[in-house]
């Protein structure tokens, strides 16, 4: 009997979803920021206990551990990277400092962009004194214009080493077409300063990290991978060692922004930035197919952030147009998820600069000290404190009773920081905090759907995260939506999501082909160059899968292309009907696919075939399918009663607490209907059924919440 373990490490909680044979278990533990492996192993131990085995037995039977984390982003925000040297083509040393015109606003919130006059460029990760240019040049076809001056380079290399660098970032012009000079530079570094002299000093080549056109984003992508490499390697190697010591023998698999996964050795920092939200998105697509929901807004409200993503007609193929990591524009394939600082730990405060308005987030209390009600030294009121004061949270049962909640501390924090300055009752202050954060999340949902051309009323919300079920009615109503689905495992939804994912590697390469010439009316006739790149990428994929211990013969391939009309700068990513182009029929079929996807994105009025159609890049997706997982169903409480009585809870401003019925989630039978206001308690979350909403339990034990005014006749 084999098993799987899926881990999602967030800023406040570490979630675990484990399967052993036909049995499943899930749990939440506190994230241990000082050593992520401790919280991770505690989660595995708790899950093993629920499955009736020891953690050693569970790890010994586990075939695969899938892991998503925000470790890379945390390291970047804390500026904990090593001292790096930047090597580029002579004359382009200031490329990273100059950036693009939009660099002033890249990564800033809309609120910050409103005052762009005060915006500053991000602080460089490499000082100008550590940026050197080498005498070498390739042209856009990859032909050598100027050979590498090795003597000049070695002098500059000595200067960088004497300056104390502990890693090198190499980004030469047109190296994605011909990497010969970059490869020679790495060879010279390793010859001159071997591991015995400097220890392990990594060399990061842009031609390997981001083999795409546009040198600025190629450089930033390579730089971020280099900057975060040391901290990620240290943390992940520690996790790997602890897992092996516990009995796990297979590779640790990382969730990627592309919607796929790969082993730690095949993963870069950039690829893992939004692994958690992407896992939730992929899990939602799987559940949507199983439950008959095609259009879904995926929401995950945890302790630190609120993440959303869209599934349209069952597809997750929405990619970020200009992916940004912190303040840096990068060239990486990332599924389009959006995150804001709105979670259970988001801090509420009064902004006296704008007339005493309550603002919630983006700052978070995190897991340490956490909300005031945790009793760990936190003094500022948070969203969780507001939920406790409103009566929505059972203090004796928070996170299964593993964390003691102190309502008096929550009330004091809200009274001192919010209620007293505004002269309102503490319950009104708590409800204002809740409504403000709900309105913020609802506005983001509305914007993300409407700006993509969709009506939010055509979607259903999947509410996930520990705080999601508490706030789902509020942010759904703020977004103008009437249906919410909450699954039994919603508190660990991203961990569940990774359990539905296949092992997927993505390989990219820039290459220019004219698919259709608008001037001559001719189609691409010689497809050998196109197919040669596909074959080269496929061979690389086969080597990587075999190196990870998988059967490369079972890998399935699909192709996406970055395409555009002639004269355009931006591209549209298109799913190619076939992986290789074997004749005129394949070429014309690809053109029709481009027309269809371009029309859906920009309307048929945007089509301009007279300008011709060009291919800018090839993206090969190599997939090894994993056994299909059915959505798990929790065990019903045998002979248990669904009603847990009632307790006071506040639902309206100025109305005070009202006696609100409370139910046990695990005891609710399929077909049960509950009309709000009501509270439904589970081990790791509580579902708040607001006035005007109703809850129905379906045959999968999922809660279907519907706004009464929005019910269909």
GROMACS .gro file of C-alpha atoms in nm, residues 306-645:
model
  340
  306UNK     CA    1  -0.569   3.627  -0.047
  307UNK     CA    2  -0.499   3.451  -0.377
  308UNK     CA    3  -0.732   3.429  -0.674
  309UNK     CA    4  -0.724   3.267  -1.016
  310UNK     CA    5  -0.969   3.198  -1.299
  311UNK     CA    6  -1.083   2.881  -1.469
  312UNK     CA    7  -1.280   2.947  -1.788
  313UNK     CA    8  -1.450   2.662  -1.973
  314UNK     CA    9  -1.243   2.422  -1.766
  315UNK     CA   10  -0.913   2.574  -1.880
  316UNK     CA   11  -0.635   2.724  -1.667
  317UNK     CA   12  -0.442   2.859  -1.968
  318UNK     CA   13  -0.422   3.219  -1.850
  319UNK     CA   14  -0.062   3.338  -1.835
  320UNK     CA   15   0.069   3.659  -1.685
  321UNK     CA   16   0.133   3.910  -1.963
  322UNK     CA   17   0.420   4.080  -1.781
  323UNK     CA   18   0.519   3.852  -1.491
  324UNK     CA   19   0.674   4.046  -1.206
  325UNK     CA   20   0.856   3.913  -0.902
  326UNK     CA   21   0.861   4.174  -0.625
  327UNK     CA   22   0.971   4.482  -0.829
  328UNK     CA   23   1.141   4.291  -1.110
  329UNK     CA   24   0.995   4.215  -1.452
  330UNK     CA   25   1.098   3.862  -1.550
  331UNK     CA   26   1.075   3.637  -1.852
  332UNK     CA   27   0.910   3.327  -1.712
  333UNK     CA   28   0.595   3.131  -1.786
  334UNK     CA   29   0.356   3.187  -1.494
  335UNK     CA   30  -0.008   3.093  -1.470
  336UNK     CA   31  -0.207   3.405  -1.394
  337UNK     CA   32  -0.283   3.419  -1.023
  338UNK     CA   33  -0.326   3.738  -0.825
  339UNK     CA   34  -0.235   3.787  -0.461
  340UNK     CA   35  -0.311   4.068  -0.217
  341UNK     CA   36  -0.226   4.119   0.148
  342UNK     CA   37  -0.562   4.019   0.295
  343UNK     CA   38  -0.564   3.720   0.529
  344UNK     CA   39  -0.655   3.623   0.881
  345UNK     CA   40  -0.335   3.783   1.009
  346UNK     CA   41  -0.380   4.111   0.817
  347UNK     CA   42  -0.342   4.404   1.055
  348UNK     CA   43  -0.620   4.661   1.092
  349UNK     CA   44  -0.533   5.018   1.181
  350UNK     CA   45  -0.669   5.370   1.155
  351UNK     CA   46  -0.514   5.595   0.891
  352UNK     CA   47  -0.530   5.943   1.040
  353UNK     CA   48  -0.390   6.095   0.719
  354UNK     CA   49  -0.719   6.029   0.539
  355UNK     CA   50  -0.970   6.129   0.804
  356UNK     CA   51  -0.946   5.834   1.038
  357UNK     CA   52  -1.031   5.563   0.788
  358UNK     CA   53  -0.991   5.196   0.883
  359UNK     CA   54  -0.742   5.014   0.662
  360UNK     CA   55  -0.676   4.640   0.665
  361UNK     CA   56  -0.347   4.494   0.540
  362UNK     CA   57  -0.130   4.439   0.353
  363UNK     CA   58   0.094   4.404   0.661
  364UNK     CA   59   0.044   4.073   0.841
  365UNK     CA   60   0.113   3.957   1.194
  366UNK     CA   61   0.228   3.625   1.047
  367UNK     CA   62   0.256   3.315   1.262
  368UNK     CA   63   0.483   3.488   1.516
  369UNK     CA   64   0.361   3.682   1.705
  370UNK     CA   65   0.037   3.632   1.514
  371UNK     CA   66  -0.300   3.791   1.594
  372UNK     CA   67  -0.351   3.935   1.941
  373UNK     CA   68  -0.582   3.646   2.032
  374UNK     CA   69  -0.291   3.400   1.996
  375UNK     CA   70  -0.147   3.538   2.319
  376UNK     CA   71   0.208   3.545   2.184
  377UNK     CA   72   0.279   3.914   2.218
  378UNK     CA   73   0.080   4.048   1.925
  379UNK     CA   74  -0.084   4.379   2.014
  380UNK     CA   75  -0.228   4.501   1.685
  381UNK     CA   76  -0.578   4.388   1.587
  382UNK     CA   77  -0.612   4.154   1.290
  383UNK     CA   78  -0.892   4.004   1.083
  384UNK     CA   79  -0.882   3.689   1.297
  385UNK     CA   80  -0.923   3.903   1.611
  386UNK     CA   81  -1.230   4.060   1.451
  387UNK     CA   82  -1.374   3.716   1.371
  388UNK     CA   83  -1.322   3.609   1.732
  389UNK     CA   84  -1.493   3.921   1.873
  390UNK     CA   85  -1.786   3.875   1.631
  391UNK     CA   86  -1.842   3.527   1.772
  392UNK     CA   87  -1.768   3.342   1.448
  393UNK     CA   88  -1.470   3.149   1.589
  394UNK     CA   89  -1.498   2.893   1.866
  395UNK     CA   90  -1.193   2.967   2.088
  396UNK     CA   91  -1.183   2.611   2.221
  397UNK     CA   92  -1.172   2.459   1.873
  398UNK     CA   93  -0.943   2.685   1.672
  399UNK     CA   94  -0.733   2.466   1.439
  400UNK     CA   95  -0.865   2.154   1.607
  401UNK     CA   96  -0.792   2.288   1.953
  402UNK     CA   97  -0.416   2.289   1.887
  403UNK     CA   98  -0.393   2.664   1.937
  404UNK     CA   99  -0.544   2.833   2.242
  405UNK     CA  100  -0.739   3.148   2.158
  406UNK     CA  101  -0.779   3.433   2.406
  407UNK     CA  102  -1.093   3.636   2.318
  408UNK     CA  103  -1.011   3.900   2.581
  409UNK     CA  104  -0.685   3.989   2.406
  410UNK     CA  105  -0.864   4.017   2.072
  411UNK     CA  106  -1.128   4.244   2.223
  412UNK     CA  107  -0.867   4.462   2.394
  413UNK     CA  108  -0.666   4.507   2.073
  414UNK     CA  109  -0.975   4.610   1.876
  415UNK     CA  110  -1.103   4.837   2.153
  416UNK     CA  111  -0.773   5.018   2.206
  417UNK     CA  112  -0.667   5.054   1.840
  418UNK     CA  113  -0.999   5.085   1.652
  419UNK     CA  114  -1.314   5.120   1.864
  420UNK     CA  115  -1.197   5.381   2.117
  421UNK     CA  116  -1.042   5.622   1.862
  422UNK     CA  117  -1.359   5.603   1.649
  423UNK     CA  118  -1.599   5.611   1.945
  424UNK     CA  119  -1.790   5.298   1.839
  425UNK     CA  120  -1.869   4.970   2.020
  426UNK     CA  121  -1.600   4.706   1.989
  427UNK     CA  122  -1.836   4.470   1.804
  428UNK     CA  123  -1.907   4.741   1.545
  429UNK     CA  124  -1.534   4.797   1.506
  430UNK     CA  125  -1.485   4.424   1.447
  431UNK     CA  126  -1.765   4.413   1.191
  432UNK     CA  127  -1.620   4.715   1.011
  433UNK     CA  128  -1.284   4.539   0.988
  434UNK     CA  129  -1.452   4.230   0.843
  435UNK     CA  130  -1.658   4.427   0.592
  436UNK     CA  131  -1.359   4.630   0.477
  437UNK     CA  132  -1.143   4.325   0.410
  438UNK     CA  133  -1.438   4.149   0.242
  439UNK     CA  134  -1.501   4.451   0.020
  440UNK     CA  135  -1.133   4.466  -0.074
  441UNK     CA  136  -1.129   4.100  -0.174
  442UNK     CA  137  -1.458   4.131  -0.360
  443UNK     CA  138  -1.330   4.430  -0.557
  444UNK     CA  139  -1.022   4.234  -0.664
  445UNK     CA  140  -1.239   3.941  -0.780
  446UNK     CA  141  -1.462   4.178  -0.976
  447UNK     CA  142  -1.165   4.349  -1.138
  448UNK     CA  143  -0.990   4.024  -1.232
  449UNK     CA  144  -1.300   3.887  -1.404
  450UNK     CA  145  -1.430   4.202  -1.571
  451UNK     CA  146  -1.092   4.316  -1.705
  452UNK     CA  147  -1.054   3.977  -1.873
  453UNK     CA  148  -1.390   4.027  -2.042
  454UNK     CA  149  -1.607   3.802  -1.824
  455UNK     CA  150  -1.922   3.857  -1.620
  456UNK     CA  151  -1.855   3.748  -1.260
  457UNK     CA  152  -2.217   3.636  -1.232
  458UNK     CA  153  -2.136   3.353  -1.475
  459UNK     CA  154  -1.884   3.209  -1.228
  460UNK     CA  155  -1.895   3.010  -0.907
  461UNK     CA  156  -1.648   3.077  -0.625
  462UNK     CA  157  -1.439   2.798  -0.475
  463UNK     CA  158  -1.359   2.929  -0.126
  464UNK     CA  159  -1.040   2.783   0.019
  465UNK     CA  160  -0.792   2.855   0.294
  466UNK     CA  161  -0.842   2.852   0.667
  467UNK     CA  162  -1.016   3.192   0.664
  468UNK     CA  163  -1.195   3.155   0.328
  469UNK     CA  164  -1.516   2.986   0.449
  470UNK     CA  165  -1.558   3.252   0.720
  471UNK     CA  166  -1.547   3.537   0.470
  472UNK     CA  167  -1.677   3.378   0.149
  473UNK     CA  168  -2.031   3.517   0.172
  474UNK     CA  169  -1.892   3.865   0.233
  475UNK     CA  170  -1.648   3.882  -0.056
  476UNK     CA  171  -1.883   3.698  -0.293
  477UNK     CA  172  -2.153   3.957  -0.226
  478UNK     CA  173  -1.901   4.239  -0.274
  479UNK     CA  174  -1.805   4.089  -0.611
  480UNK     CA  175  -2.168   4.062  -0.721
  481UNK     CA  176  -2.162   3.681  -0.717
  482UNK     CA  177  -2.426   3.447  -0.578
  483UNK     CA  178  -2.273   3.096  -0.555
  484UNK     CA  179  -1.991   2.964  -0.338
  485UNK     CA  180  -1.860   2.608  -0.302
  486UNK     CA  181  -1.665   2.498   0.006
  487UNK     CA  182  -1.507   2.152   0.007
  488UNK     CA  183  -1.430   1.957   0.327
  489UNK     CA  184  -1.057   1.996   0.262
  490UNK     CA  185  -1.078   2.367   0.170
  491UNK     CA  186  -0.850   2.472   0.461
  492UNK     CA  187  -0.564   2.276   0.298
  493UNK     CA  188  -0.682   2.332  -0.058
  494UNK     CA  189  -0.345   2.416  -0.216
  495UNK     CA  190  -0.189   2.105  -0.064
  496UNK     CA  191  -0.479   1.904  -0.204
  497UNK     CA  192  -0.438   2.078  -0.539
  498UNK     CA  193  -0.082   1.956  -0.586
  499UNK     CA  194  -0.205   1.598  -0.534
  500UNK     CA  195  -0.405   1.630  -0.858
  501UNK     CA  196  -0.111   1.755  -1.065
  502UNK     CA  197   0.101   1.566  -1.314
  503UNK     CA  198   0.478   1.579  -1.325
  504UNK     CA  199   0.524   1.847  -1.590
  505UNK     CA  200   0.839   2.010  -1.724
  506UNK     CA  201   0.828   2.316  -1.948
  507UNK     CA  202   1.105   2.394  -2.198
  508UNK     CA  203   1.126   2.720  -2.387
  509UNK     CA  204   1.335   2.857  -2.667
  510UNK     CA  205   1.320   3.177  -2.869
  511UNK     CA  206   1.320   3.128  -3.244
  512UNK     CA  207   1.176   3.335  -3.526
  513UNK     CA  208   0.968   3.185  -3.805
  514UNK     CA  209   0.734   3.357  -4.050
  515UNK     CA  210   0.430   3.134  -4.057
  516UNK     CA  211   0.252   3.346  -4.317
  517UNK     CA  212   0.402   3.624  -4.527
  518UNK     CA  213   0.144   3.898  -4.570
  519UNK     CA  214   0.329   4.055  -4.864
  520UNK     CA  215   0.370   3.744  -5.079
  521UNK     CA  216   0.085   3.534  -4.943
  522UNK     CA  217   0.325   3.243  -4.895
  523UNK     CA  218   0.311   2.994  -4.609
  524UNK     CA  219   0.607   2.854  -4.418
  525UNK     CA  220   0.741   2.589  -4.655
  526UNK     CA  221   1.057   2.466  -4.486
  527UNK     CA  222   0.956   2.339  -4.142
  528UNK     CA  223   1.279   2.149  -4.074
  529UNK     CA  224   1.421   2.425  -3.851
  530UNK     CA  225   1.098   2.438  -3.651
  531UNK     CA  226   1.089   2.061  -3.604
  532UNK     CA  227   1.459   2.049  -3.515
  533UNK     CA  228   1.396   2.281  -3.218
  534UNK     CA  229   1.099   2.071  -3.107
  535UNK     CA  230   1.310   1.754  -3.127
  536UNK     CA  231   1.592   1.920  -2.932
  537UNK     CA  232   1.354   2.030  -2.656
  538UNK     CA  233   1.193   1.684  -2.645
  539UNK     CA  234   1.533   1.516  -2.614
  540UNK     CA  235   1.618   1.747  -2.324
  541UNK     CA  236   1.287   1.656  -2.158
  542UNK     CA  237   1.350   1.283  -2.200
  543UNK     CA  238   1.694   1.317  -2.040
  544UNK     CA  239   1.553   1.511  -1.745
  545UNK     CA  240   1.270   1.265  -1.678
  546UNK     CA  241   1.508   0.971  -1.697
  547UNK     CA  242   1.747   1.150  -1.461
  548UNK     CA  243   1.465   1.190  -1.207
  549UNK     CA  244   1.393   0.818  -1.216
  550UNK     CA  245   1.079   0.833  -1.433
  551UNK     CA  246   0.998   0.628  -1.743
  552UNK     CA  247   1.067   0.874  -2.026
  553UNK     CA  248   0.877   0.657  -2.276
  554UNK     CA  249   0.549   0.748  -2.102
  555UNK     CA  250   0.599   1.124  -2.135
  556UNK     CA  251   0.333   1.310  -2.336
  557UNK     CA  252   0.424   1.625  -2.528
  558UNK     CA  253   0.225   1.933  -2.619
  559UNK     CA  254   0.341   2.255  -2.778
  560UNK     CA  255   0.257   2.620  -2.723
  561UNK     CA  256   0.384   2.905  -2.937
  562UNK     CA  257   0.429   3.277  -2.880
  563UNK     CA  258   0.276   3.426  -3.195
  564UNK     CA  259   0.192   3.771  -3.326
  565UNK     CA  260   0.101   3.963  -3.637
  566UNK     CA  261   0.390   4.126  -3.820
  567UNK     CA  262   0.506   4.455  -3.667
  568UNK     CA  263   0.367   4.379  -3.321
  569UNK     CA  264   0.585   4.376  -3.010
  570UNK     CA  265   0.365   4.173  -2.775
  571UNK     CA  266   0.282   3.810  -2.843
  572UNK     CA  267  -0.018   3.583  -2.786
  573UNK     CA  268   0.049   3.236  -2.652
  574UNK     CA  269  -0.132   2.974  -2.862
  575UNK     CA  270  -0.181   2.601  -2.809
  576UNK     CA  271  -0.048   2.433  -3.124
  577UNK     CA  272  -0.280   2.166  -3.273
  578UNK     CA  273   0.021   1.940  -3.334
  579UNK     CA  274   0.369   1.915  -3.185
  580UNK     CA  275   0.549   1.902  -3.521
  581UNK     CA  276   0.474   2.064  -3.855
  582UNK     CA  277   0.472   1.789  -4.116
  583UNK     CA  278   0.322   1.971  -4.412
  584UNK     CA  279   0.110   2.261  -4.544
  585UNK     CA  280  -0.203   2.131  -4.369
  586UNK     CA  281  -0.035   2.155  -4.027
  587UNK     CA  282   0.088   2.507  -4.104
  588UNK     CA  283  -0.259   2.630  -4.204
  589UNK     CA  284  -0.417   2.455  -3.905
  590UNK     CA  285  -0.175   2.638  -3.675
  591UNK     CA  286  -0.266   2.968  -3.841
  592UNK     CA  287  -0.639   2.900  -3.780
  593UNK     CA  288  -0.569   2.819  -3.415
  594UNK     CA  289  -0.387   3.152  -3.381
  595UNK     CA  290  -0.680   3.337  -3.537
  596UNK     CA  291  -0.928   3.175  -3.298
  597UNK     CA  292  -0.728   3.246  -2.980
  598UNK     CA  293  -0.636   3.598  -3.092
  599UNK     CA  294  -1.003   3.674  -3.167
  600UNK     CA  295  -1.111   3.546  -2.827
  601UNK     CA  296  -0.857   3.771  -2.655
  602UNK     CA  297  -0.881   4.088  -2.866
  603UNK     CA  298  -1.199   4.040  -3.078
  604UNK     CA  299  -1.206   3.954  -3.452
  605UNK     CA  300  -1.160   4.324  -3.529
  606UNK     CA  301  -0.798   4.291  -3.417
  607UNK     CA  302  -0.707   4.036  -3.685
  608UNK     CA  303  -0.453   4.169  -3.935
  609UNK     CA  304  -0.342   3.884  -4.166
  610UNK     CA  305  -0.211   4.135  -4.420
  611UNK     CA  306   0.076   4.204  -4.179
  612UNK     CA  307   0.171   3.837  -4.177
  613UNK     CA  308   0.194   3.598  -3.883
  614UNK     CA  309   0.517   3.529  -3.696
  615UNK     CA  310   0.634   3.278  -3.435
  616UNK     CA  311   0.864   3.418  -3.165
  617UNK     CA  312   0.914   3.126  -2.927
  618UNK     CA  313   0.842   2.757  -2.880
  619UNK     CA  314   0.726   2.621  -2.543
  620UNK     CA  315   0.725   2.242  -2.510
  621UNK     CA  316   0.527   2.092  -2.222
  622UNK     CA  317   0.640   1.742  -2.125
  623UNK     CA  318   0.385   1.568  -1.903
  624UNK     CA  319   0.400   1.241  -1.711
  625UNK     CA  320   0.049   1.170  -1.596
  626UNK     CA  321  -0.008   1.063  -1.239
  627UNK     CA  322  -0.291   0.831  -1.129
  628UNK     CA  323  -0.622   1.017  -1.126
  629UNK     CA  324  -0.742   1.107  -0.778
  630UNK     CA  325  -1.108   1.118  -0.682
  631UNK     CA  326  -1.207   1.404  -0.450
  632UNK     CA  327  -1.178   1.268  -0.094
  633UNK     CA  328  -1.486   1.246   0.123
  634UNK     CA  329  -1.461   1.287   0.502
  635UNK     CA  330  -1.597   1.022   0.731
  636UNK     CA  331  -1.939   1.097   0.873
  637UNK     CA  332  -1.974   1.102   1.248
  638UNK     CA  333  -2.155   0.780   1.331
  639UNK     CA  334  -2.463   0.859   1.534
  640UNK     CA  335  -2.348   1.216   1.583
  641UNK     CA  336  -2.580   1.512   1.606
  642UNK     CA  337  -2.543   1.796   1.361
  643UNK     CA  338  -2.660   2.066   1.600
  644UNK     CA  339  -2.408   2.206   1.847
  645UNK     CA  340  -2.656   2.449   1.999
   0.00000   0.00000   0.00000
